[in-house]
Coordinates of N, CA and C in Angstrom, one line a residue:
M1 N 15.2 -15.6 -1.7 CA 14.5 -15.3 -3.0 C 13.9 -14.1 -2.8
R2 N 13.7 -13.3 -4.0 CA 12.9 -12.1 -4.0 C 11.8 -12.3 -5.1
I3 N 10.5 -11.8 -4.8 CA 9.6 -11.8 -5.6 C 8.9 -10.4 -5.8
L4 N 8.5 -10.0 -7.0 CA 8.1 -8.6 -7.1 C 6.5 -8.8 -7.5
I5 N 5.8 -7.9 -7.0 CA 4.3 -7.9 -7.3 C 4.0 -6.4 -7.8
A6 N 3.9 -6.2 -8.9 CA 3.5 -4.8 -9.6 C 2.0 -4.6 -9.4
L7 N 1.6 -3.5 -8.7 CA 0.2 -3.0 -8.6 C 0.1 -1.9 -9.3
N8 N -1.4 -1.7 -9.5 CA -1.7 -0.4 -10.2 C -1.5 1.1 -9.5
G9 N -1.1 1.1 -8.4 CA -0.9 2.5 -7.8 C 0.3 3.0 -8.4
P10 N 0.4 4.2 -8.0 CA 1.4 5.2 -8.6 C 2.8 4.8 -8.1
V11 N 3.6 4.9 -9.2 CA 5.2 4.8 -9.0 C 5.7 6.2 -9.1
R12 N 6.4 6.6 -7.9 CA 6.9 8.0 -7.7 C 8.2 8.2 -8.2
D13 N 8.8 7.2 -8.2 CA 10.3 7.0 -8.4 C 10.7 5.8 -9.3
E14 N 10.5 5.8 -10.7 CA 10.6 4.6 -11.6 C 11.9 4.2 -11.7
A15 N 13.0 4.9 -11.4 CA 14.4 4.4 -11.3 C 14.6 3.5 -10.0
A16 N 14.1 3.9 -9.0 CA 14.2 3.0 -7.8 C 13.3 1.9 -7.8
C17 N 12.3 1.8 -8.4 CA 11.5 0.6 -8.6 C 12.0 -0.2 -9.7
L18 N 12.6 0.2 -10.7 CA 13.2 -0.4 -11.7 C 14.4 -1.3 -11.1
A19 N 15.2 -0.7 -10.4 CA 16.3 -1.3 -9.6 C 15.7 -2.5 -8.7
I20 N 14.6 -2.2 -8.0 CA 14.0 -3.3 -7.2 C 13.5 -4.5 -8.1
A21 N 13.0 -4.0 -9.1 CA 12.4 -5.1 -10.0 C 13.5 -6.1 -10.5
R22 N 14.6 -5.5 -11.0 CA 15.9 -6.1 -11.6 C 16.5 -7.0 -10.5
R23 N 16.3 -6.8 -9.2 CA 16.9 -7.7 -8.2 C 16.0 -9.0 -7.8
C24 N 14.8 -8.9 -8.5 CA 13.8 -10.0 -8.2 C 14.0 -11.1 -9.0
D25 N 13.7 -12.3 -8.4 CA 14.0 -13.6 -9.2 C 12.6 -13.9 -10.0
Y26 N 11.4 -13.4 -9.4 CA 10.2 -13.8 -10.1 C 9.3 -12.5 -10.0
R27 N 8.5 -12.3 -11.1 CA 7.8 -11.1 -11.2 C 6.4 -11.3 -11.7
I28 N 5.5 -10.6 -10.8 CA 4.0 -10.8 -11.0 C 3.4 -9.4 -11.3
C29 N 2.5 -9.2 -12.3 CA 1.7 -8.1 -12.3 C 0.4 -8.4 -11.9
A30 N -0.3 -7.4 -11.2 CA -1.7 -7.5 -10.7 C -2.3 -6.6 -11.6
D31 N -3.1 -7.1 -12.7 CA -4.0 -6.3 -13.5 C -3.3 -5.1 -14.0
G32 N -3.6 -4.0 -13.7 CA -3.2 -2.7 -14.3 C -1.9 -2.2 -13.8
G33 N -1.3 -3.1 -12.8 CA 0.1 -2.8 -12.5 C 1.1 -3.5 -13.6
A34 N 0.4 -4.0 -14.7 CA 1.4 -4.3 -15.8 C 2.0 -3.2 -16.5
R35 N 1.3 -2.0 -16.4 CA 1.9 -0.8 -17.1 C 3.2 -0.4 -16.6
H36 N 3.5 -0.7 -15.3 CA 4.8 -0.5 -14.8 C 6.1 -1.2 -15.4
L37 N 5.9 -2.7 -15.5 CA 6.7 -3.3 -16.1 C 6.9 -3.2 -17.5
T38 N 5.7 -2.9 -18.3 CA 5.7 -2.5 -19.6 C 6.6 -1.3 -19.8
A39 N 6.4 -0.3 -19.0 CA 7.4 1.0 -19.2 C 8.6 0.7 -18.9
M40 N 9.0 -0.2 -17.9 CA 10.4 -0.8 -17.6 C 10.9 -1.7 -18.5
N41 N 10.1 -2.3 -19.5 CA 10.6 -3.2 -20.6 C 11.0 -4.4 -19.9
L42 N 10.4 -4.8 -18.7 CA 10.6 -6.1 -18.1 C 9.5 -7.0 -18.2
I43 N 9.7 -8.2 -18.6 CA 8.8 -9.3 -18.9 C 8.6 -10.0 -17.5
P44 N 7.3 -10.0 -17.1 CA 6.8 -10.6 -15.9 C 6.7 -12.1 -16.2
D45 N 6.5 -12.9 -15.0 CA 6.4 -14.3 -15.2 C 4.9 -14.7 -15.2
L46 N 4.2 -13.7 -14.6 CA 2.8 -13.9 -14.6 C 2.0 -12.5 -14.5
L47 N 0.9 -12.6 -15.2 CA -0.3 -11.6 -15.1 C -1.5 -12.2 -14.5
V48 N -2.0 -11.4 -13.5 CA -3.1 -12.1 -12.7 C -4.1 -11.1 -12.5
G49 N -5.4 -11.5 -12.5 CA -6.5 -10.5 -12.2 C -7.6 -10.6 -13.0
D50 N -8.7 -9.7 -12.9 CA -9.7 -9.7 -13.5 C -9.6 -8.9 -15.1
L51 N -8.5 -8.1 -15.1 CA -8.0 -7.5 -16.5 C -9.1 -6.4 -16.7
D52 N -9.7 -5.8 -15.7 CA -10.5 -4.6 -16.0 C -9.8 -3.4 -15.8
S53 N -8.5 -3.2 -15.5 CA -7.9 -2.1 -15.4 C -6.5 -1.9 -16.3
I54 N -6.3 -3.1 -16.8 CA -5.0 -3.0 -17.6 C -5.4 -2.3 -19.0
D55 N -4.5 -1.6 -19.4 CA -4.7 -0.7 -20.8 C -4.3 -1.8 -21.8
E56 N -5.0 -1.6 -23.0 CA -5.0 -2.5 -24.2 C -3.3 -2.5 -24.6
A57 N -2.7 -1.4 -24.7 CA -1.3 -1.7 -25.1 C -0.5 -2.5 -24.2
S58 N -0.7 -2.5 -23.0 CA 0.1 -3.3 -21.9 C -0.3 -4.9 -22.1
L59 N -1.7 -5.1 -22.5 CA -2.0 -6.4 -22.4 C -1.5 -6.9 -23.7
Q60 N -1.7 -6.2 -24.9 CA -1.2 -6.7 -26.0 C 0.5 -7.0 -26.0
W61 N 1.1 -6.1 -25.3 CA 2.6 -6.4 -25.0 C 2.9 -7.5 -24.4
M62 N 2.0 -7.9 -23.3 CA 2.0 -9.2 -22.4 C 1.9 -10.3 -23.2
R63 N 1.0 -10.4 -24.2 CA 0.6 -11.5 -25.0 C 1.6 -11.6 -26.0
E64 N 2.2 -10.8 -26.5 CA 3.3 -10.8 -27.5 C 4.6 -11.5 -26.9
K65 N 4.8 -11.1 -25.6 CA 6.0 -11.6 -24.9 C 5.8 -13.1 -24.3
G66 N 4.5 -13.5 -24.6 CA 4.2 -14.9 -24.1 C 4.2 -15.0 -22.5
V67 N 3.6 -14.0 -21.9 CA 3.4 -13.9 -20.5 C 2.3 -15.0 -20.2
R68 N 2.4 -15.6 -19.1 CA 1.4 -16.4 -18.5 C 0.3 -15.7 -18.0
I69 N -0.9 -15.7 -18.4 CA -2.0 -15.0 -17.8 C -3.2 -15.8 -17.2
E70 N -3.5 -15.4 -15.9 CA -4.5 -16.0 -15.3 C -5.5 -15.0 -15.0
R71 N -6.8 -15.3 -15.7 CA -7.7 -14.2 -15.7 C -8.9 -14.8 -14.7
F72 N -9.4 -13.8 -13.9 CA -10.5 -14.2 -13.1 C -11.7 -13.2 -13.3
P73 N -12.9 -13.7 -12.9 CA -14.1 -12.8 -13.1 C -14.1 -11.5 -12.4
V74 N -14.7 -10.5 -13.0 CA -14.7 -9.2 -12.3 C -15.3 -9.3 -11.0
E75 N -16.4 -9.9 -10.8 CA -17.2 -10.2 -9.6 C -16.6 -11.5 -8.7
K76 N -15.7 -11.0 -7.9 CA -15.1 -12.1 -7.1 C -14.9 -11.4 -5.6
D77 N -14.3 -12.3 -4.9 CA -14.3 -12.1 -3.4 C -13.0 -11.6 -3.1
W78 N -12.0 -11.4 -4.1 CA -10.6 -10.8 -3.7 C -10.2 -9.6 -4.5
T79 N -9.2 -8.9 -4.1 CA -8.7 -8.0 -4.9 C -7.6 -8.6 -5.9
D80 N -7.3 -7.9 -7.0 CA -6.2 -8.4 -7.7 C -4.9 -8.5 -6.9
S81 N -4.8 -7.7 -5.9 CA -3.4 -7.6 -5.1 C -3.5 -8.9 -4.4
E82 N -4.6 -9.3 -3.8 CA -4.6 -10.6 -3.1 C -4.3 -11.7 -3.9
L83 N -4.8 -11.7 -5.1 CA -4.5 -13.0 -6.0 C -3.2 -12.8 -6.4
A84 N -2.4 -11.7 -6.6 CA -1.1 -11.6 -7.0 C -0.2 -12.2 -5.8
F85 N -0.7 -12.0 -4.6 CA -0.1 -12.2 -3.3 C -0.1 -13.7 -3.1
E86 N -1.1 -14.2 -3.3 CA -1.3 -15.7 -3.1 C -0.5 -16.5 -4.2
A87 N -0.4 -16.0 -5.4 CA 0.5 -16.5 -6.5 C 1.9 -16.3 -6.1
A88 N 2.2 -15.3 -5.4 CA 3.7 -15.2 -4.9 C 3.9 -16.2 -3.9
L89 N 3.2 -16.3 -3.0 CA 3.3 -17.4 -2.0 C 3.3 -18.8 -2.4
A90 N 2.8 -19.0 -3.7 CA 2.8 -20.3 -4.4 C 3.9 -20.6 -5.3
V91 N 4.7 -19.7 -5.4 CA 6.1 -19.9 -6.1 C 7.0 -20.8 -5.4
P92 N 7.5 -21.8 -6.2 CA 8.4 -22.9 -5.5 C 9.8 -22.1 -5.1
R93 N 10.2 -22.3 -3.9 CA 11.4 -21.8 -3.5 C 12.0 -22.5 -2.3
E94 N 13.3 -22.2 -2.1 CA 14.0 -22.9 -1.0 C 14.5 -21.8 0.0
G95 N 14.0 -21.7 1.1 CA 14.4 -20.7 2.2 C 13.6 -19.5 2.2
D96 N 14.0 -18.4 2.8 CA 13.2 -17.3 3.1 C 12.9 -16.6 1.7
V97 N 12.0 -15.6 1.8 CA 11.5 -15.0 0.6 C 11.1 -13.6 1.0
E98 N 11.6 -12.5 0.2 CA 11.2 -11.0 0.3 C 10.2 -10.9 -0.8
I99 N 9.0 -10.3 -0.5 CA 8.1 -9.9 -1.4 C 8.0 -8.5 -1.4
W100 N 8.2 -7.8 -2.8 CA 8.3 -6.5 -2.8 C 7.1 -6.1 -3.8
M101 N 6.3 -5.2 -3.1 CA 5.0 -4.7 -3.8 C 5.3 -3.2 -4.3
I102 N 5.4 -3.0 -5.6 CA 5.5 -1.7 -6.0 C 4.1 -1.2 -6.5
G103 N 4.2 0.1 -6.4 CA 2.5 0.6 -6.7 C 1.7 0.4 -5.6
A104 N 2.2 0.1 -4.5 CA 1.4 -0.3 -3.4 C 0.9 0.6 -2.4
I105 N 1.5 2.0 -2.6 CA 1.2 2.9 -1.8 C 0.6 4.2 -2.7
G106 N -0.6 4.4 -2.6 CA -1.2 5.4 -3.5 C -2.3 6.4 -2.9
D107 N -3.1 6.9 -3.8 CA -4.2 7.8 -3.3 C -5.4 7.0 -2.9
R108 N -5.5 5.6 -3.2 CA -6.6 4.9 -2.7 C -6.4 4.3 -1.3
V109 N -6.6 5.0 -0.2 CA -6.2 4.7 1.1 C -6.7 3.2 1.5
D110 N -8.1 2.9 1.0 CA -8.5 1.5 1.1 C -7.6 0.6 0.7
H111 N -7.3 0.8 -0.6 CA -6.2 -0.3 -1.0 C -5.0 -0.4 -0.5
M112 N -4.4 0.7 -0.2 CA -3.1 0.7 0.7 C -3.1 0.1 1.9
L113 N -4.4 0.3 2.8 CA -4.6 -0.5 4.0 C -4.8 -1.9 3.7
A114 N -5.5 -2.3 2.7 CA -5.8 -3.6 2.4 C -4.3 -4.4 1.9
N115 N -3.6 -3.7 1.2 CA -2.3 -4.1 1.0 C -1.4 -4.3 2.3
L116 N -1.5 -3.5 3.0 CA -0.8 -3.5 4.3 C -1.3 -4.6 5.1
G117 N -2.5 -5.0 5.1 CA -3.1 -6.1 5.8 C -2.6 -7.3 5.2
L118 N -2.5 -7.2 3.8 CA -2.0 -8.6 3.4 C -0.5 -8.8 3.7
A119 N 0.4 -7.9 3.7 CA 1.6 -7.9 4.2 C 1.8 -8.4 5.6
S120 N 0.9 -7.8 6.5 CA 1.1 -8.1 8.0 C 0.7 -9.4 8.1
R121 N -0.4 -9.9 7.5 CA -1.1 -11.2 7.8 C 0.0 -12.3 7.4
H122 N 0.8 -12.1 6.3 CA 1.7 -13.2 5.8 C 3.2 -13.0 6.2
T123 N 3.4 -12.0 7.0 CA 4.8 -11.7 7.5 C 5.1 -12.7 8.5
G124 N 6.3 -13.4 8.5 CA 6.8 -14.3 9.6 C 7.0 -15.6 8.8
E125 N 7.5 -16.5 9.5 CA 7.9 -17.9 8.9 C 8.7 -17.6 7.6
G126 N 9.6 -16.9 7.5 CA 10.5 -16.9 6.3 C 10.0 -15.9 5.2
V127 N 8.9 -15.2 5.6 CA 8.2 -14.2 4.6 C 8.5 -12.9 5.1
R128 N 9.1 -11.9 4.4 CA 9.2 -10.5 4.6 C 8.5 -9.8 3.5
V129 N 7.7 -8.7 3.9 CA 7.1 -8.0 2.7 C 7.3 -6.5 2.8
W130 N 7.7 -6.1 1.7 CA 7.9 -4.4 1.5 C 6.8 -3.9 0.6
L131 N 6.5 -2.7 1.0 CA 5.5 -1.9 0.0 C 6.1 -0.7 -0.3
T132 N 6.2 -0.3 -1.5 CA 6.9 1.1 -2.0 C 6.1 1.7 -3.2
D133 N 6.3 2.8 -3.2 CA 6.2 3.5 -4.5 C 7.5 4.3 -5.2
G134 N 8.6 3.6 -4.6 CA 9.9 4.2 -4.9 C 10.3 5.2 -4.1
R135 N 9.6 6.0 -3.5 CA 9.9 7.0 -2.6 C 9.6 6.8 -1.3
F136 N 8.5 6.2 -0.8 CA 8.3 5.8 0.3 C 8.2 4.3 0.6
Y137 N 8.8 3.8 1.7 CA 8.9 2.4 1.9 C 8.3 1.8 3.2
M138 N 7.5 0.7 3.2 CA 6.9 0.1 4.4 C 7.2 -1.4 4.5
V139 N 7.6 -1.8 5.7 CA 7.9 -3.2 5.8 C 7.4 -3.6 7.1
C140 N 6.8 -4.9 7.2 CA 6.2 -5.4 8.3 C 7.3 -6.3 9.2
L141 N 7.2 -6.2 10.4 CA 8.0 -6.9 11.2 C 7.0 -7.8 12.0
K142 N 7.3 -8.9 12.5 CA 6.3 -9.7 13.3 C 7.5 -10.5 14.3
G143 N 7.5 -10.0 15.5 CA 8.4 -10.4 16.5 C 8.5 -12.0 16.7
P144 N 9.7 -12.6 17.3 CA 11.0 -11.8 17.2 C 11.6 -11.8 15.9
A145 N 11.9 -10.5 15.7 CA 12.5 -10.2 14.3 C 13.4 -9.1 14.4
A146 N 14.4 -8.8 13.4 CA 15.2 -7.8 13.4 C 15.5 -7.5 11.9
L147 N 15.7 -6.3 11.6 CA 15.7 -5.6 10.1 C 16.9 -4.7 10.2
R148 N 17.7 -5.0 9.4 CA 19.0 -4.1 9.0 C 18.6 -3.5 7.8
I149 N 18.7 -2.0 8.1 CA 18.4 -1.0 7.0 C 19.6 -0.7 6.3
D150 N 19.5 -1.0 4.8 CA 20.6 -0.7 4.0 C 20.2 0.6 3.0
L151 N 20.7 1.7 3.4 CA 20.3 3.0 2.7 C 20.8 2.9 1.3
D152 N 21.9 2.5 1.1 CA 22.5 2.3 -0.3 C 21.6 1.6 -1.2
E153 N 21.1 0.3 -0.7 CA 20.3 -0.4 -1.5 C 19.0 -0.1 -1.8
L154 N 18.5 0.9 -0.8 CA 17.2 1.4 -1.0 C 17.2 2.8 -1.7
G155 N 18.6 3.3 -1.9 CA 18.8 4.6 -2.5 C 18.1 5.7 -1.8
L156 N 18.2 5.7 -0.4 CA 17.8 6.7 0.4 C 18.9 7.6 1.0
D157 N 18.6 8.8 1.1 CA 19.7 9.8 1.7 C 19.1 10.5 3.0
D158 N 19.5 10.3 4.1 CA 18.9 11.0 5.3 C 17.5 10.8 5.3
P159 N 16.9 9.5 5.5 CA 15.5 9.3 5.4 C 15.0 9.6 6.8
V160 N 13.7 9.8 7.0 CA 12.7 9.8 8.2 C 12.3 8.4 8.4
I161 N 12.5 7.8 9.4 CA 12.1 6.4 9.6 C 11.1 6.4 10.8
S162 N 10.1 5.7 10.6 CA 9.1 5.5 11.7 C 8.8 4.1 12.2
V163 N 8.6 3.8 13.4 CA 8.4 2.5 13.9 C 7.0 2.7 14.5
V164 N 6.0 2.0 13.9 CA 4.5 2.1 14.4 C 3.9 0.8 14.7
P165 N 3.3 0.6 15.7 CA 2.6 -0.7 15.9 C 1.3 -0.9 15.1
S166 N 1.1 -2.2 14.7 CA -0.3 -2.4 14.0 C -1.3 -2.3 15.2
P167 N -2.6 -1.9 14.7 CA -3.7 -1.9 15.4 C -3.8 -3.2 16.3
G168 N -4.0 -3.0 17.6 CA -4.3 -4.2 18.5 C -3.0 -4.8 18.9
F169 N -1.9 -4.4 18.4 CA -0.6 -5.2 18.9 C 0.4 -4.2 19.0
P170 N 0.8 -4.2 20.7 CA 1.9 -3.2 20.7 C 3.2 -3.8 20.3
L171 N 4.2 -2.9 20.1 CA 5.5 -3.4 19.9 C 6.2 -3.7 21.3
I172 N 6.8 -4.7 21.5 CA 7.4 -5.1 22.8 C 8.8 -5.4 22.4
G173 N 9.8 -5.0 23.3 CA 11.3 -5.2 23.1 C 11.8 -4.4 22.1
V174 N 11.4 -3.2 21.7 CA 11.9 -2.4 20.7 C 13.4 -1.9 20.9
T175 N 14.1 -2.3 20.0 CA 15.7 -1.7 20.1 C 15.9 -1.2 18.9
L176 N 16.4 0.1 18.8 CA 16.8 0.9 17.6 C 18.3 1.1 17.9
Y177 N 19.1 0.6 16.8 CA 20.5 1.0 16.7 C 20.8 1.9 15.5
G178 N 21.6 2.9 15.9 CA 22.2 3.8 14.8 C 20.9 4.7 14.4
F179 N 20.2 5.2 15.5 CA 19.3 6.1 15.2 C 19.5 7.4 16.1
S180 N 18.9 8.5 15.7 CA 19.2 9.8 16.2 C 18.6 9.7 17.8
Y181 N 17.4 8.8 17.8 CA 16.8 8.6 19.1 C 16.7 7.1 19.3
P182 N 17.7 6.7 19.9 CA 17.7 5.1 20.2 C 16.8 4.6 21.3
L183 N 16.5 3.4 21.1 CA 15.6 2.6 22.1 C 16.5 1.4 22.5
R184 N 16.2 0.9 23.6 CA 16.7 -0.3 24.0 C 15.6 -1.1 24.9
D185 N 15.1 -2.2 24.3 CA 14.2 -2.9 25.0 C 12.9 -2.2 25.4
E186 N 12.3 -1.3 24.6 CA 11.2 -0.4 25.2 C 10.0 -1.0 24.5
Q187 N 8.9 -0.6 25.0 CA 7.5 -0.9 24.5 C 6.8 0.3 23.6
I188 N 6.2 0.1 22.6 CA 5.5 1.2 21.8 C 4.1 0.7 21.8
D189 N 3.2 1.3 22.6 CA 1.8 1.0 22.6 C 1.2 1.5 21.3
V190 N -0.1 0.9 21.3 CA -1.0 1.2 20.1 C -1.5 2.6 20.4
G191 N -1.2 3.5 19.3 CA -1.8 4.8 19.5 C -0.6 5.8 20.0
S192 N 0.5 5.3 20.5 CA 1.5 6.0 20.9 C 2.4 6.6 19.6
S193 N 2.8 7.8 19.7 CA 3.6 8.5 18.6 C 5.1 8.4 18.9
R194 N 5.5 7.6 19.9 CA 7.0 7.7 20.3 C 7.8 7.2 19.2
G195 N 7.4 6.4 18.2 CA 8.4 5.7 17.1 C 8.3 6.6 16.0
V196 N 7.7 7.7 15.8 CA 7.4 8.4 14.6 C 8.6 9.5 14.4
S197 N 9.0 9.4 13.2 CA 9.9 10.5 12.6 C 11.2 10.5 13.3
N198 N 11.9 9.2 13.2 CA 13.3 9.1 13.7 C 14.3 9.4 12.6
R199 N 15.5 9.6 12.8 CA 16.5 9.8 11.8 C 17.8 8.8 12.0
V200 N 18.4 8.6 11.0 CA 19.4 7.5 11.2 C 20.8 8.3 11.2
L201 N 21.7 7.5 11.9 CA 23.2 8.1 12.1 C 24.2 7.1 11.1
P202 N 25.3 7.6 11.0 CA 26.2 6.8 10.1 C 26.4 5.3 10.6
G203 N 26.6 4.5 9.8 CA 27.0 3.1 10.4 C 25.8 2.2 10.3
I204 N 25.8 1.2 11.1 CA 24.5 0.0 11.2 C 23.4 0.9 11.6
R205 N 22.3 0.4 10.9 CA 20.9 0.7 11.5 C 20.2 -0.4 11.4
E206 N 19.7 -0.7 12.6 CA 18.9 -2.0 12.9 C 17.9 -1.9 13.8
V207 N 16.7 -2.5 13.4 CA 15.4 -2.4 14.3 C 15.2 -3.8 14.8
E208 N 14.9 -4.0 16.1 CA 14.6 -5.3 16.7 C 13.4 -5.2 17.4
V209 N 12.3 -6.1 17.3 CA 11.2 -6.2 17.9 C 11.0 -7.5 18.6

């Protein structure tokens, strides 16, 4: 199952994000992130947040389409992103789930780090989380795990790919298949730049940790 969370950060490639949104089985807007699905003319299953950043036109469009709205107080202990993430985890499903957060990489570095923290915290046990603005992609892996990179699905041509450990957690048993600089059962320590700016080769590209 794939679940979309539309956040209020910038979308730098709307066509790429539209393709992602269309592949998702369930769609959630976090407050001002509603503007992205409004522009795409895609009706979400849920709008959640304190509604302090959504524009009036998007809110009216959501109401006209009968979108379920869960409104929270402005003064609260959670960001709208976290509320949307918790709603995504509560969606009934069978099997594994991919959560795609669009508008998750933006100019607010504090928000981006918080979103990455959410993704890292919940990755594992059948949950994989992607963050993107349509041009840049981030995905969390919690070992043991493997990720096969489908460049056609992501719409990427000759991308630069980095494998970077989270603070406090070195990457152990790193194996890279189909990269210009392959690795086999190596360790990347926190603070090391060894996994930065790799490129892919034709064929299968896979990351294992």
